[in-house]
PDB file of C-alpha atoms in Angstrom:
ATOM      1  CA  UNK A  24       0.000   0.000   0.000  1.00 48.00           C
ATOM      2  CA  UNK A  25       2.284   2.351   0.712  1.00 51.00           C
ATOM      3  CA  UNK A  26       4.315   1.663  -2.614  1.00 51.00           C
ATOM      4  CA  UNK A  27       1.154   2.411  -4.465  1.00 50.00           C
ATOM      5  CA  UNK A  28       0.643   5.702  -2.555  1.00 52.00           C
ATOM      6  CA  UNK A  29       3.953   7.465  -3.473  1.00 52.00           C
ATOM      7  CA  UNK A  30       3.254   7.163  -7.000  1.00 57.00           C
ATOM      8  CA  UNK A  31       0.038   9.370  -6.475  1.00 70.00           C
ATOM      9  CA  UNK A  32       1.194  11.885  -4.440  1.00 69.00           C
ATOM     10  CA  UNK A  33       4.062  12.741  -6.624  1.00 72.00           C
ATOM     11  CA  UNK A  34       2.379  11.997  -9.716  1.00 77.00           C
ATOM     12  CA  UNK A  35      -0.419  14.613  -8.400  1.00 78.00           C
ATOM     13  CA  UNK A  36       2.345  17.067  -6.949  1.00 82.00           C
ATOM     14  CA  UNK A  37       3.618  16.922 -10.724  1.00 83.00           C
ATOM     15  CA  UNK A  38       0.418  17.306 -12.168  1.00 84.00           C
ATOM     16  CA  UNK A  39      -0.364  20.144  -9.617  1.00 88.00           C
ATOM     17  CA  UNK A  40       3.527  22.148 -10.603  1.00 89.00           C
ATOM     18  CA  UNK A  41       2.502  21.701 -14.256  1.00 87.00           C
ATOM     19  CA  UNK A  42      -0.734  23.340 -14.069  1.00 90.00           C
ATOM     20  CA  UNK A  43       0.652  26.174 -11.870  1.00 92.00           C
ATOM     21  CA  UNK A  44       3.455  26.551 -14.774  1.00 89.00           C
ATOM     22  CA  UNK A  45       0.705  26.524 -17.440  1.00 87.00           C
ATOM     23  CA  UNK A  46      -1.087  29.367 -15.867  1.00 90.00           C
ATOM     24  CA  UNK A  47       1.844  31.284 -15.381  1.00 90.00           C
ATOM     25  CA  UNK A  48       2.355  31.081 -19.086  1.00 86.00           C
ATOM     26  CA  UNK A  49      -1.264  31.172 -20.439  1.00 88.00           C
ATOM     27  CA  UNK A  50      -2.532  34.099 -18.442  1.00 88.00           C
ATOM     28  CA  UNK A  51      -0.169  36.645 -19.382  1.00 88.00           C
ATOM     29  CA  UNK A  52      -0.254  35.855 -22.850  1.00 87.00           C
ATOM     30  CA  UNK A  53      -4.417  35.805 -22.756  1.00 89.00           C
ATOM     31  CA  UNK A  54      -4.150  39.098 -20.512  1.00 88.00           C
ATOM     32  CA  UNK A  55      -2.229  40.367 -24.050  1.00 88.00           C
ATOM     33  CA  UNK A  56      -4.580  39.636 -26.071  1.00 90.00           C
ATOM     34  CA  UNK A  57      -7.377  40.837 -24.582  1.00 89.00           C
ATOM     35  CA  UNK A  58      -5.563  44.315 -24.140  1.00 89.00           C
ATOM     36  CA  UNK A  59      -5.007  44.421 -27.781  1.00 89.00           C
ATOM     37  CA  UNK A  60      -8.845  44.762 -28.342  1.00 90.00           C
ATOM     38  CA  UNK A  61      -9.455  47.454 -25.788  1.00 89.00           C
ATOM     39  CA  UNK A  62      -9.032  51.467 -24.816  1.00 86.00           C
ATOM     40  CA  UNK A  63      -6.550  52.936 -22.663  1.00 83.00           C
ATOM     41  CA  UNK A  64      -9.245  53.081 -19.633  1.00 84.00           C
ATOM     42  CA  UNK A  65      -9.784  49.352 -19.805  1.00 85.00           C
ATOM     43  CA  UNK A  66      -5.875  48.494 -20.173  1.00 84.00           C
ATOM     44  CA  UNK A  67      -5.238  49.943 -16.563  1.00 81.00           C
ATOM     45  CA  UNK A  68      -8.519  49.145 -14.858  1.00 80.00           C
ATOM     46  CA  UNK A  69      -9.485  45.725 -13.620  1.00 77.00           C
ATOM     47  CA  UNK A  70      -7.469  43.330 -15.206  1.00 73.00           C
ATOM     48  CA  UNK A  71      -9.542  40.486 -15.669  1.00 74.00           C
ATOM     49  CA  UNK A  72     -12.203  42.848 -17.454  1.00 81.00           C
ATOM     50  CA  UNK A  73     -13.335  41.639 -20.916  1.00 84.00           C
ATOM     51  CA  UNK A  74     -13.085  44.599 -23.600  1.00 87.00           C
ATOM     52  CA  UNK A  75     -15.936  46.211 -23.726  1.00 82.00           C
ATOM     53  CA  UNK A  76     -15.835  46.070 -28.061  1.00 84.00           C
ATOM     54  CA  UNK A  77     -13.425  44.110 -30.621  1.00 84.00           C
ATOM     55  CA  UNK A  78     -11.189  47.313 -31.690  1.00 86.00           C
ATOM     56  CA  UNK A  79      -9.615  46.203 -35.012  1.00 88.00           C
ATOM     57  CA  UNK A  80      -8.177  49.844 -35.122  1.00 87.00           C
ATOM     58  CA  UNK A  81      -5.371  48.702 -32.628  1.00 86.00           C
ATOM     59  CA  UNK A  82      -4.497  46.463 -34.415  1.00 88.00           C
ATOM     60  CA  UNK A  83      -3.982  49.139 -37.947  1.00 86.00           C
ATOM     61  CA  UNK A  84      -2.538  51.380 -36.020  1.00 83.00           C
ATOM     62  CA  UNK A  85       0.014  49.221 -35.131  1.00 83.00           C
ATOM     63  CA  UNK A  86       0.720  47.702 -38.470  1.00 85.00           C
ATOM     64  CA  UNK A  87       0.034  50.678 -40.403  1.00 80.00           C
ATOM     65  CA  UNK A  88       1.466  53.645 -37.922  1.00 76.00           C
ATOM     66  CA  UNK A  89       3.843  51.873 -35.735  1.00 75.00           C
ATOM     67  CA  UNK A  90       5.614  50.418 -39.232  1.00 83.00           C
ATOM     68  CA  UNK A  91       5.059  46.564 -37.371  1.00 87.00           C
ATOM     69  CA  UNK A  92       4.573  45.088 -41.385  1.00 86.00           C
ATOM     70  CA  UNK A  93       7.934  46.277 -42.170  1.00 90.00           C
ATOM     71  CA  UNK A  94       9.436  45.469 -39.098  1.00 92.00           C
ATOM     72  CA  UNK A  95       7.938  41.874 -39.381  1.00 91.00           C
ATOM     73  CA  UNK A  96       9.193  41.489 -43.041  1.00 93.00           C
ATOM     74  CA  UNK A  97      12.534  42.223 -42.335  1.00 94.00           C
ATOM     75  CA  UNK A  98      12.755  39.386 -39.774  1.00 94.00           C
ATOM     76  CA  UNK A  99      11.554  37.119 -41.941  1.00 94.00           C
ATOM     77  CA  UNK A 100      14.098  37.823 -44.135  1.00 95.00           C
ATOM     78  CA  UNK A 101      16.677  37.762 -41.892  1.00 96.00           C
ATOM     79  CA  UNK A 102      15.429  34.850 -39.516  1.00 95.00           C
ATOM     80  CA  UNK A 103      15.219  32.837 -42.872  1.00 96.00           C
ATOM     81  CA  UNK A 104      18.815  33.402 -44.106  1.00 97.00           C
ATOM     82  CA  UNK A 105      20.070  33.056 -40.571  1.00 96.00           C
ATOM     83  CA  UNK A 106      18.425  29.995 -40.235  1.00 96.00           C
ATOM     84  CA  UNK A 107      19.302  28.167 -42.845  1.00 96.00           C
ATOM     85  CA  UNK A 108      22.924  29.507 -43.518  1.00 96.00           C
ATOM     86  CA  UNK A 109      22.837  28.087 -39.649  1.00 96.00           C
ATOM     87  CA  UNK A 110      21.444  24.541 -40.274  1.00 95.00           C
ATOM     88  CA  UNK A 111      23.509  24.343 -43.435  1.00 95.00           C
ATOM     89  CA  UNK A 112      27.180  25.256 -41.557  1.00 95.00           C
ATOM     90  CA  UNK A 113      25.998  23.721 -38.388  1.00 95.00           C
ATOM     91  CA  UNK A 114      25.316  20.568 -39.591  1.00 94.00           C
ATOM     92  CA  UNK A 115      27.985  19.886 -42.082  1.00 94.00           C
ATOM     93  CA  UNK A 116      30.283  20.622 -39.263  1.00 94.00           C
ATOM     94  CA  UNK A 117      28.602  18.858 -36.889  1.00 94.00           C
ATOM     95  CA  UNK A 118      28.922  15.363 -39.121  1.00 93.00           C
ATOM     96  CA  UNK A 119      32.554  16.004 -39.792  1.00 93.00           C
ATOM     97  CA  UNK A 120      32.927  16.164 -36.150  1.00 93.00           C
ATOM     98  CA  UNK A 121      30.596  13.624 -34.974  1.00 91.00           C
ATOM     99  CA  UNK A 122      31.875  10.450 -37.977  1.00 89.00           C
ATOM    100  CA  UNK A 123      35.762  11.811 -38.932  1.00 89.00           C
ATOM    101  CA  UNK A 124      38.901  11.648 -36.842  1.00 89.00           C
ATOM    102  CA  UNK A 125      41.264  13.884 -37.511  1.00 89.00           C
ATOM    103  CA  UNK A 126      44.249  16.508 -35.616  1.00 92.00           C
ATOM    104  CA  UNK A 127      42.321  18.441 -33.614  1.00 90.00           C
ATOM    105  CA  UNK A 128      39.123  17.433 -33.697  1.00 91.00           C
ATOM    106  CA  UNK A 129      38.293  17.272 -30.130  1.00 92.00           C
ATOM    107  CA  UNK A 130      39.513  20.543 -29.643  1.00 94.00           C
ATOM    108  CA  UNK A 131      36.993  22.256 -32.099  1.00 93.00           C
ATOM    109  CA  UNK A 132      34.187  20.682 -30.928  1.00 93.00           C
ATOM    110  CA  UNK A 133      34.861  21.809 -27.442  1.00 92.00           C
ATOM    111  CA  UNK A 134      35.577  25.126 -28.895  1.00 91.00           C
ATOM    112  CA  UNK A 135      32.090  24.695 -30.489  1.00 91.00           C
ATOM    113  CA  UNK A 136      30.919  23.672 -26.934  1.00 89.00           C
ATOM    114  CA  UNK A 137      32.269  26.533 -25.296  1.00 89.00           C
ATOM    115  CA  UNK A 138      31.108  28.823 -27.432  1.00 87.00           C
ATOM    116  CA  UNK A 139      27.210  28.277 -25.729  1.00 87.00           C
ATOM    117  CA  UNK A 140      28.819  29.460 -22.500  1.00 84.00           C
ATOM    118  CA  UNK A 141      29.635  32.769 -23.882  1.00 82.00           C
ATOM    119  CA  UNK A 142      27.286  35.470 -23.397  1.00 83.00           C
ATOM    120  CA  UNK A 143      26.192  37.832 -26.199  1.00 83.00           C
ATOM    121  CA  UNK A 144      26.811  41.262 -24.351  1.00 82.00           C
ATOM    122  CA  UNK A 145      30.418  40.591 -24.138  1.00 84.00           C
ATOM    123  CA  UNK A 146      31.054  40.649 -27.595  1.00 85.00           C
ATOM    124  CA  UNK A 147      29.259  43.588 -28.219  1.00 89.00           C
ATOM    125  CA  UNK A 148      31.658  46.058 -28.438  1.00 88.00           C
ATOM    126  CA  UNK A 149      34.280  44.067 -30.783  1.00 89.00           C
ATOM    127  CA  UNK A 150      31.343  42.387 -33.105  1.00 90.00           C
ATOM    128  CA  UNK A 151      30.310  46.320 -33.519  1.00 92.00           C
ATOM    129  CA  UNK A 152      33.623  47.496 -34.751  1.00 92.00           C
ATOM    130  CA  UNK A 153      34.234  44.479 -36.728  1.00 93.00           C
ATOM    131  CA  UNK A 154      31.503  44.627 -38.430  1.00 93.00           C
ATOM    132  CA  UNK A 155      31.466  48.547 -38.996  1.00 92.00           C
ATOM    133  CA  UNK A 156      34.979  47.945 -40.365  1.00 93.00           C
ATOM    134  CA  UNK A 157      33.600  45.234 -43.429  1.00 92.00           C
ATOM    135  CA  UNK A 158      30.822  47.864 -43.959  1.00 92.00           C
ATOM    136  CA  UNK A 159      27.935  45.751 -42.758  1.00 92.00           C
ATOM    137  CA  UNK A 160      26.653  47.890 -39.995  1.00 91.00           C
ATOM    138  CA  UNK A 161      23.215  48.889 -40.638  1.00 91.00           C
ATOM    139  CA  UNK A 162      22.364  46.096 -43.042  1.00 92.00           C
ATOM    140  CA  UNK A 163      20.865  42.568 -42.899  1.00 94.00           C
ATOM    141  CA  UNK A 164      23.675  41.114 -44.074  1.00 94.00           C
ATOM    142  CA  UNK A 165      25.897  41.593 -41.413  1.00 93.00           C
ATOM    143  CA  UNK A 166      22.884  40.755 -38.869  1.00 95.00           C
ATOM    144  CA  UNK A 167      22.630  37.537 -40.949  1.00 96.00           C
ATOM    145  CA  UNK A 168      26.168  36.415 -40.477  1.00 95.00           C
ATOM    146  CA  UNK A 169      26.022  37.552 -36.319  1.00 95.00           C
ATOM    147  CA  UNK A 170      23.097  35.422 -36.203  1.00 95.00           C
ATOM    148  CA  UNK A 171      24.852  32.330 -38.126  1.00 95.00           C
ATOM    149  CA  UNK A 172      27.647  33.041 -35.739  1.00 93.00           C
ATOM    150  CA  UNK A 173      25.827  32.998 -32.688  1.00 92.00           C
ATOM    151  CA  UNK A 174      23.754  29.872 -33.501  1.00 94.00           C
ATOM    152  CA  UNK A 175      26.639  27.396 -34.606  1.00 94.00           C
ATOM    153  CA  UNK A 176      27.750  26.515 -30.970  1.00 93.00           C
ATOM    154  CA  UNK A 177      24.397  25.012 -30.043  1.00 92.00           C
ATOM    155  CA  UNK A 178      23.420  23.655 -33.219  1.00 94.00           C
ATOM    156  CA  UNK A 179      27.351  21.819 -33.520  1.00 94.00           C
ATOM    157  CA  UNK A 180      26.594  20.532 -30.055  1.00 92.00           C
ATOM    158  CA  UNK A 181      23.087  19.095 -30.075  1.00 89.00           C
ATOM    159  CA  UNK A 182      23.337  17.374 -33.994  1.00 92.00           C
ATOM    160  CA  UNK A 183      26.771  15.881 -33.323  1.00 91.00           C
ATOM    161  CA  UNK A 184      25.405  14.014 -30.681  1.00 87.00           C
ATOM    162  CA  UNK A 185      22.750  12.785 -33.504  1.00 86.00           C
ATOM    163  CA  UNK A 186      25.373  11.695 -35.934  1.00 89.00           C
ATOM    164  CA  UNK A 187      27.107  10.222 -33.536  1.00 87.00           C
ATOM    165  CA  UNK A 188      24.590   7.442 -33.104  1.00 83.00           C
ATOM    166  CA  UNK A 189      23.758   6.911 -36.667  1.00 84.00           C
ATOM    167  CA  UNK A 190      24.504   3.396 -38.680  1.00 84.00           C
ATOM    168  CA  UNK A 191      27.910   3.332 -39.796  1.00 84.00           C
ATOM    169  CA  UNK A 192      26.540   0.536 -42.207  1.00 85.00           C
ATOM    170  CA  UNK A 193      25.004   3.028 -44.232  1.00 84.00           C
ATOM    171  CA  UNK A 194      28.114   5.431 -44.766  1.00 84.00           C
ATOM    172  CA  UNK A 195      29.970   2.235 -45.847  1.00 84.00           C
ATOM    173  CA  UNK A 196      27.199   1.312 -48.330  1.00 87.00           C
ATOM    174  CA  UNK A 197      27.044   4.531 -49.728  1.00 85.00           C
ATOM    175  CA  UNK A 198      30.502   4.621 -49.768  1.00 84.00           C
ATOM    176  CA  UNK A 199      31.154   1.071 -51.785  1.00 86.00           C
ATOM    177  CA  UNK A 200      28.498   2.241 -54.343  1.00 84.00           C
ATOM    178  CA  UNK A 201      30.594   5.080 -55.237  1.00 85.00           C
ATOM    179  CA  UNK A 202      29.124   7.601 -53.079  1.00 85.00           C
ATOM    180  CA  UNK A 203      31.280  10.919 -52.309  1.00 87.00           C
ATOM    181  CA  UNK A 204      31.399  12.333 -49.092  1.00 86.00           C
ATOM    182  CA  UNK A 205      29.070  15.275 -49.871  1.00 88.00           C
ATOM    183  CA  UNK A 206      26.470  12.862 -51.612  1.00 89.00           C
ATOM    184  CA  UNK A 207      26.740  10.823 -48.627  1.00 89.00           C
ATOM    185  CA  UNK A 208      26.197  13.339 -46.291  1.00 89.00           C
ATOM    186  CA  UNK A 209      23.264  15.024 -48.256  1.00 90.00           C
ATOM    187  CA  UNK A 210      21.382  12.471 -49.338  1.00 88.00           C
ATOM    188  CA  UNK A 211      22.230   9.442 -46.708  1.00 87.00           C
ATOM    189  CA  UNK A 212      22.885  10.527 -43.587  1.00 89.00           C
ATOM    190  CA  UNK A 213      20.998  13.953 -43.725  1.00 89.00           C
ATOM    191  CA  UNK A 214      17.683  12.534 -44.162  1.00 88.00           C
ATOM    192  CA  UNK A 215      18.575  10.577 -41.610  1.00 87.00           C
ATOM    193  CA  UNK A 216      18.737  13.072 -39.276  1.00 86.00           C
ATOM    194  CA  UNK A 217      15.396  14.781 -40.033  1.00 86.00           C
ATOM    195  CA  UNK A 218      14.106  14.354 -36.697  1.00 83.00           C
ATOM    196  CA  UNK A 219      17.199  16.163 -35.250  1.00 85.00           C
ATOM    197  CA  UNK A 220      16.938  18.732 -37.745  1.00 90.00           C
ATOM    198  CA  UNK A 221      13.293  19.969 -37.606  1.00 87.00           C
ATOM    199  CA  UNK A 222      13.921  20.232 -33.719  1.00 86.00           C
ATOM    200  CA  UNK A 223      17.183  22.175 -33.843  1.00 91.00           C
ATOM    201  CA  UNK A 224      15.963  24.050 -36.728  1.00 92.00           C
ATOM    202  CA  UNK A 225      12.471  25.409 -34.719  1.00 89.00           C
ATOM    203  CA  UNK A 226      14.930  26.285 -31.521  1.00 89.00           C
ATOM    204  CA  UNK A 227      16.627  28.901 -34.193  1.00 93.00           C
ATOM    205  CA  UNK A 228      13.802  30.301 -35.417  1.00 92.00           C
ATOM    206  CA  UNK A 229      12.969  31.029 -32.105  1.00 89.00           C
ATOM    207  CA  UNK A 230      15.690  31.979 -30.394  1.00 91.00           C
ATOM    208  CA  UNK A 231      16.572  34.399 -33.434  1.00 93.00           C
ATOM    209  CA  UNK A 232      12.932  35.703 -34.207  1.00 93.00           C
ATOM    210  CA  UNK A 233      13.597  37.018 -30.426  1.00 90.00           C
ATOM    211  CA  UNK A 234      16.720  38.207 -30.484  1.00 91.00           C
ATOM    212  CA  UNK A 235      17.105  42.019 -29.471  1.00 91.00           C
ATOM    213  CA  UNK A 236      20.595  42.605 -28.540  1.00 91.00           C
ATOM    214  CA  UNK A 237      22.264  41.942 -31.600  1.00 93.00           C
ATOM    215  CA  UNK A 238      19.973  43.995 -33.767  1.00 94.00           C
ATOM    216  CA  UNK A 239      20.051  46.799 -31.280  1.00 92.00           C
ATOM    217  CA  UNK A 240      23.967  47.215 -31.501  1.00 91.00           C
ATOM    218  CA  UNK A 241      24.260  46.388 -35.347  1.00 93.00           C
ATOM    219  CA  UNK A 242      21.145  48.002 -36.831  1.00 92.00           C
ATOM    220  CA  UNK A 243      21.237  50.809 -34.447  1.00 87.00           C
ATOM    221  CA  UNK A 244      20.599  53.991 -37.312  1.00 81.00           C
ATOM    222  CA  UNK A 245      18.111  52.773 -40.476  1.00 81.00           C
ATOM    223  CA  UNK A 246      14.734  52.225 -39.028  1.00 85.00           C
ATOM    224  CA  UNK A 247      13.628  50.525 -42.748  1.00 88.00           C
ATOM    225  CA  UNK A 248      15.808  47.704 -42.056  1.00 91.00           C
ATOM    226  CA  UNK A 249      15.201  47.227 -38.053  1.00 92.00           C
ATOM    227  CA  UNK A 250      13.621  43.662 -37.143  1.00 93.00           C
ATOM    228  CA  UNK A 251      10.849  43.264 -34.769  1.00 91.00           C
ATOM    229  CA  UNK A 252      12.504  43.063 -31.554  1.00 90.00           C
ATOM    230  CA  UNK A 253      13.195  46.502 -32.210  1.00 90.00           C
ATOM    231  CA  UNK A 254       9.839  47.902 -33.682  1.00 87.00           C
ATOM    232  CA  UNK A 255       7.962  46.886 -30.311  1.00 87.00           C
ATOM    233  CA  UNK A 256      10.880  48.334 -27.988  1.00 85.00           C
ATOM    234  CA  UNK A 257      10.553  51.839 -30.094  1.00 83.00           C
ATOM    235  CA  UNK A 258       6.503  51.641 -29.768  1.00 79.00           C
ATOM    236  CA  UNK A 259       6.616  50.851 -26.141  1.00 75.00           C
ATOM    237  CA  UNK A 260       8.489  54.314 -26.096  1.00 73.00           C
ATOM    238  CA  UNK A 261       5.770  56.134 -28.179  1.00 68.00           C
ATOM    239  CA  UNK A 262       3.265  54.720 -26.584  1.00 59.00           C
ATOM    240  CA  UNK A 263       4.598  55.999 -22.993  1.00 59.00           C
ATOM    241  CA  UNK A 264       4.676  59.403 -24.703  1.00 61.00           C
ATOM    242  CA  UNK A 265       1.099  58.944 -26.893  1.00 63.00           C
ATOM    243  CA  UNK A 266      -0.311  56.719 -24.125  1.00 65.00           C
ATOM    244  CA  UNK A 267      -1.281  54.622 -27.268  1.00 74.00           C
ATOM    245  CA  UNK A 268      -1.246  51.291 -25.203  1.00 81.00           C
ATOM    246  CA  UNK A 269      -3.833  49.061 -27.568  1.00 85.00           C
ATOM    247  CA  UNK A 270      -1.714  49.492 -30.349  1.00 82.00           C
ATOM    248  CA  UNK A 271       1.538  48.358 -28.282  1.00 83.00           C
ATOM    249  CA  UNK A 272      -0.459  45.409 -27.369  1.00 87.00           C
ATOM    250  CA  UNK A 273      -1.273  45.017 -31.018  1.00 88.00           C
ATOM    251  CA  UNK A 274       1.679  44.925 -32.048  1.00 87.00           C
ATOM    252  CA  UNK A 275       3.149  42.351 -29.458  1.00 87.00           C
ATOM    253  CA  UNK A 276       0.111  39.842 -30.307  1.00 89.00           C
ATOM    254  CA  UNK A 277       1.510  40.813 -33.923  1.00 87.00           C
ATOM    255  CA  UNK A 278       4.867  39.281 -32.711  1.00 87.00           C
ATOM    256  CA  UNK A 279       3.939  36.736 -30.465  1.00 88.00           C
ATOM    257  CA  UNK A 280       1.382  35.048 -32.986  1.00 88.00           C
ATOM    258  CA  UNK A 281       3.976  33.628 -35.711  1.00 87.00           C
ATOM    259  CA  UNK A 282       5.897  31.940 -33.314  1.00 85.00           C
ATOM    260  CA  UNK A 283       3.594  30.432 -31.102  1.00 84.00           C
ATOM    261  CA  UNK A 284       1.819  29.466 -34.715  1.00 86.00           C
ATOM    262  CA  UNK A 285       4.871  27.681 -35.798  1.00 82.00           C
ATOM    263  CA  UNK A 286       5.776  26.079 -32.041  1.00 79.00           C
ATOM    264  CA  UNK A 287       2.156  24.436 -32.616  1.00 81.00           C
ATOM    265  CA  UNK A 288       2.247  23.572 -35.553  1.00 80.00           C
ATOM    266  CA  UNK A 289       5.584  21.533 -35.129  1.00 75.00           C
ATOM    267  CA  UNK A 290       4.936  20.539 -31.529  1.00 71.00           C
ATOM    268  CA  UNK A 291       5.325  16.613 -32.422  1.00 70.00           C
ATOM    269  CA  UNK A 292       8.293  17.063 -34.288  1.00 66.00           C
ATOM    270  CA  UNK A 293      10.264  18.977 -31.836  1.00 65.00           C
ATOM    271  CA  UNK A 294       9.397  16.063 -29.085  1.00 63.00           C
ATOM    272  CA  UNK A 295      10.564  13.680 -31.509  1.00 62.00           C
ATOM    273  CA  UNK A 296      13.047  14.935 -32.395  1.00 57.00           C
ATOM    274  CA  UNK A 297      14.698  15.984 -28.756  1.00 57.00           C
ATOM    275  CA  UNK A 298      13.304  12.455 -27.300  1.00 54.00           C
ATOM    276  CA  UNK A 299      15.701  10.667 -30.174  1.00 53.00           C
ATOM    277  CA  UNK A 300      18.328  12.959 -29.197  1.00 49.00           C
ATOM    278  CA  UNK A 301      18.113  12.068 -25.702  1.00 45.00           C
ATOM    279  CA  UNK A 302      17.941   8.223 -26.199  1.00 46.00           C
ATOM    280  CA  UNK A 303      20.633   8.057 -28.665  1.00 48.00           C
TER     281      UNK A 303
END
């Protein structure tokens, strides 16, 4: 009896911690939403008040005067080329790594590895001059290649773990039918790998869609080419000065919705693909 009792309570104190977590996440994010629809007097009176109408003017007003559409496109286009210029690098280098030996290969991977335990804001100051020195400051180009940089270490560390595990079988029979390295790697072993790859590939669309610092320091002048992080931080400023607070909530339902669309959307994939990682 009392083997069958510890189950329950810690299967219902870990039922219990999950719901508190849930509602820690859910309720701010519905508390969001709802401000988006309403007026200024209903934003900073009771909170749990419904709006009183469905103002789809907040919601222009943020895309049309607060510039969000532009700010939105231009992290597309950069999350897109960062992205996959990240998954292309990072996983190239993670195979070598993960299925060659060769001189100082441990060494770069743990360079690779270390690399995670760097924080951004240290590099701030050098990544700014280096980058005004090539003449990419103020472009998406140089954002781009920051963004490939800063995404390698992570990416390196979690799919050479994957390769690591996969059927050296396969290489060989690719290899004794004539198979190239690269045409091993693309069409063997990186389909392969598809599980790891949708799941590392979703972590940097996320983690770059958010990213603030970087843009802040290396897009600091042309507001045409800032990203989104950026857009909401400059409306949360005119909106303190305007005190126009639906449209700030607009616009950060107009930032939140995308990724929360695509975290849905690829839910089962990203389990899969970190629960493989984790057993192999």
């Amino acid at each position: 009896m009392r083997n069958q009792r510890k189950p329950n309570v810690f299967s219902g104190l870990s039922h219990l911690a999950l719901v508190i977590w849930a509602l820690l996440i859910i309720l701010p994010l519905l508390w969001t939403f709802l401000a988006a629809f309403k007026n200024n007097t209903e934003i900073f009176g009771d909170a749990l008040q419904l709006p009183g109408a469905l103002r789809w003017d907040n919601w222009a007003r943020a895309w049309d005067k607060a510039h969000v559409g532009t700010y939105m496109l231009n992290t597309v286009v950069v999350v897109f080329f960062g992205t996959a210029g990240t998954m292309l690098f990072g996983s190239m280098a993670a195979y070598v790594l993960a299925r060659y030996t060769f001189p100082g290969q441990r060494l770069i991977y743990l360079l690779f590895v270390a690399g995670m335990a760097f924080p951004v804001f240290l590099a701030i100051g050098p990544l700014f001059f280096i980058v005004k020195q090539f003449g990419l400051l103020d472009s998406h180009v140089g954002l781009v290649i920051v963004y490939i940089a800063y995404s390698l270490p992570f990416t390196v560390f979690f799919l050479a773990a994957f390769f690591r595990t996969l059927p050296e079988a396969v290489a060989e029979a690719a290899k004794i039918d004539g198979a190239s390295h690269t045409r091993t790697f693309f069409q063997v072993m990186l389909p392969m790998a598809r599980p790891g790859i949708i799941s590392i590939t979703i972590f940097n669309v996320l983690g770059q869609w958010n990213q603030y610092l970087l843009p802040l320091a290396l897009v600091p002048g042309d507001k045409e080419k800032w990203v989104i992080t950026q857009g909401i931080a400059d409306i949360s400023t005119i909106a303190g000065y305007e005190a126009d607070w639906p449209a700030l909530f607009a616009a950060l339902n107009l930032a939140i919705i995308p990724v929360l669309v695509i975290y849905i959307v690829f839910q089962r994939q990203i389990q899969s693909g970190l629960g493989a990682g984790a057993l192999k």
